C-alpha atoms as an extended CHARMM CRD file, in Angstrom:
* protein
*
        51  EXT
         1         1  MET       CA            107.8250000000       93.2210000000      116.7190000000  PROA      1               0.0000000000
         2         2  ASN       CA            103.2640000000       92.5800000000      116.6590000000  PROA      2               0.0000000000
         3         3  LEU       CA            102.2040000000       93.5950000000      113.7580000000  PROA      3               0.0000000000
         4         4  HSD       CA             97.4400000000       92.8990000000      114.3670000000  PROA      4               0.0000000000
         5         5  LEU       CA             95.3460000000       93.5880000000      111.4280000000  PROA      5               0.0000000000
         6         6  SER       CA             91.7160000000       94.2580000000      111.5080000000  PROA      6               0.0000000000
         7         7  PHE       CA             89.5610000000       92.9300000000      108.7840000000  PROA      7               0.0000000000
         8         8  GLY       CA             87.1890000000       95.0760000000      107.6090000000  PROA      8               0.0000000000
         9         9  PRO       CA             90.1680000000       98.3040000000      107.3490000000  PROA      9               0.0000000000
        10        10  LEU       CA             92.3500000000       95.3440000000      105.8140000000  PROA      10              0.0000000000
        11        11  VAL       CA             89.4920000000       94.6990000000      102.8230000000  PROA      11              0.0000000000
        12        12  ALA       CA             88.6550000000       97.5200000000      101.9420000000  PROA      12              0.0000000000
        13        13  LEU       CA             92.5210000000       98.6190000000      101.3700000000  PROA      13              0.0000000000
        14        14  ILE       CA             92.6750000000       95.9420000000       98.4700000000  PROA      14              0.0000000000
        15        15  ALA       CA             89.2070000000       97.0110000000       97.5470000000  PROA      15              0.0000000000
        16        16  GLY       CA             90.8380000000      100.6320000000       97.2440000000  PROA      16              0.0000000000
        17        17  VAL       CA             93.9010000000       99.4250000000       94.5010000000  PROA      17              0.0000000000
        18        18  LEU       CA             91.9170000000       96.5450000000       92.3470000000  PROA      18              0.0000000000
        19        19  ILE       CA             89.1660000000       99.8560000000       92.4080000000  PROA      19              0.0000000000
        20        20  LEU       CA             92.3990000000      102.0130000000       91.2290000000  PROA      20              0.0000000000
        21        21  VAL       CA             93.7190000000       99.8410000000       88.9610000000  PROA      21              0.0000000000
        22        22  MET       CA             91.1490000000       98.2420000000       87.1740000000  PROA      22              0.0000000000
        23        23  PRO       CA             87.8720000000      100.2890000000       87.4930000000  PROA      23              0.0000000000
        24        24  ARG       CA             85.4530000000       97.6700000000       85.9360000000  PROA      24              0.0000000000
        25        25  LEU       CA             85.6210000000       95.7730000000       88.9080000000  PROA      25              0.0000000000
        26        26  LEU       CA             83.6860000000       98.0010000000       91.2400000000  PROA      26              0.0000000000
        27        27  ASN       CA             80.2750000000       96.4250000000       91.0520000000  PROA      27              0.0000000000
        28        28  PHE       CA             82.0700000000       93.1290000000       92.4370000000  PROA      28              0.0000000000
        29        29  ILE       CA             84.5180000000       94.2520000000       94.5660000000  PROA      29              0.0000000000
        30        30  ILE       CA             81.4770000000       96.6100000000       96.4370000000  PROA      30              0.0000000000
        31        31  ALA       CA             79.4660000000       93.3020000000       96.0190000000  PROA      31              0.0000000000
        32        32  ILE       CA             81.9900000000       90.8060000000       97.3760000000  PROA      32              0.0000000000
        33        33  TYR       CA             83.1230000000       93.4230000000      100.5990000000  PROA      33              0.0000000000
        34        34  LEU       CA             79.3180000000       93.6090000000      101.1730000000  PROA      34              0.0000000000
        35        35  ILE       CA             79.2020000000       89.8100000000      101.5370000000  PROA      35              0.0000000000
        36        36  VAL       CA             82.1270000000       89.1150000000      102.9070000000  PROA      36              0.0000000000
        37        37  ILE       CA             81.2750000000       92.1590000000      105.5500000000  PROA      37              0.0000000000
        38        38  GLY       CA             77.6950000000       90.2730000000      106.1130000000  PROA      38              0.0000000000
        39        39  LEU       CA             79.2260000000       87.3850000000      106.6040000000  PROA      39              0.0000000000
        40        40  ALA       CA             81.6590000000       88.4300000000      109.4800000000  PROA      40              0.0000000000
        41        41  GLY       CA             78.5990000000       89.9350000000      110.8040000000  PROA      41              0.0000000000
        42        42  LEU       CA             76.2370000000       87.0680000000      110.8850000000  PROA      42              0.0000000000
        43        43  PHE       CA             79.1370000000       84.0950000000      112.2740000000  PROA      43              0.0000000000
        44        44  GLY       CA             81.2010000000       86.6050000000      114.7340000000  PROA      44              0.0000000000
        45        45  SER       CA             85.2940000000       87.1200000000      113.8810000000  PROA      45              0.0000000000
        46        46  HSD       CA             85.3840000000       84.7470000000      116.7890000000  PROA      46              0.0000000000
        47        47  GLY       CA             88.4840000000       82.5580000000      116.1740000000  PROA      47              0.0000000000
        48        48  TRP       CA             90.2830000000       84.2180000000      112.3940000000  PROA      48              0.0000000000
        49        49  PRO       CA             93.9560000000       85.0750000000      112.8640000000  PROA      49              0.0000000000
        50        50  PHE       CA             93.1990000000       88.6070000000      111.1740000000  PROA      50              0.0000000000
        51        51  ALA       CA             89.9490000000       90.0080000000      113.4070000000  PROA      51              0.0000000000
Protein backbone atom coordinates (compact mmCIF):
# COMPACT_ATOMS: atom_id res chain seq x y z
CA UNK A 1 0.00 0.00 0.00
CA UNK A 2 1.44 3.34 -1.08
CA UNK A 3 0.61 6.61 0.63
CA UNK A 4 1.31 9.81 -1.30
CA UNK A 5 1.24 13.05 0.69
CA UNK A 6 1.05 16.53 -0.76
CA UNK A 7 2.82 19.35 1.00
CA UNK A 8 0.08 22.01 1.03
CA UNK A 9 -2.79 19.90 2.38
CA UNK A 10 -0.53 18.28 4.98
CA UNK A 11 0.59 21.65 6.34
CA UNK A 12 -3.00 22.93 6.30
CA UNK A 13 -4.18 19.89 8.25
CA UNK A 14 -1.50 20.31 10.91
CA UNK A 15 -2.20 24.05 11.16
CA UNK A 16 -5.94 23.42 11.52
CA UNK A 17 -5.42 20.96 14.34
CA UNK A 18 -3.05 23.32 16.16
CA UNK A 19 -5.53 26.20 15.83
CA UNK A 20 -8.28 24.03 17.31
CA UNK A 21 -6.07 23.00 20.22
CA UNK A 22 -4.51 26.41 20.89
CA UNK A 23 -6.44 29.31 19.27
CA UNK A 24 -3.84 31.86 20.40
CA UNK A 25 -1.39 30.39 17.90
CA UNK A 26 -3.53 31.47 14.95
CA UNK A 27 -1.32 34.41 13.89
CA UNK A 28 1.90 32.41 14.17
CA UNK A 29 0.51 29.40 12.35
CA UNK A 30 -0.79 31.51 9.48
CA UNK A 31 2.51 33.36 9.21
CA UNK A 32 4.54 30.14 9.20
CA UNK A 33 2.17 28.55 6.70
CA UNK A 34 2.46 31.50 4.33
CA UNK A 35 6.26 31.54 4.63
CA UNK A 36 6.55 27.81 3.96
CA UNK A 37 4.18 27.92 0.98
CA UNK A 38 5.98 30.97 -0.38
CA UNK A 39 9.37 29.28 -0.12
CA UNK A 40 8.00 26.14 -1.73
CA UNK A 41 6.67 28.25 -4.58
CA UNK A 42 9.92 30.15 -5.05
CA UNK A 43 12.29 27.21 -4.89
CA UNK A 44 9.92 24.56 -6.18
CA UNK A 45 9.23 21.25 -4.55
CA UNK A 46 11.59 19.22 -6.74
CA UNK A 47 13.34 16.57 -4.73
CA UNK A 48 11.23 16.97 -1.58
CA UNK A 49 10.18 13.54 -0.37
CA UNK A 50 6.66 14.69 0.59
CA UNK A 51 5.88 16.69 -2.53
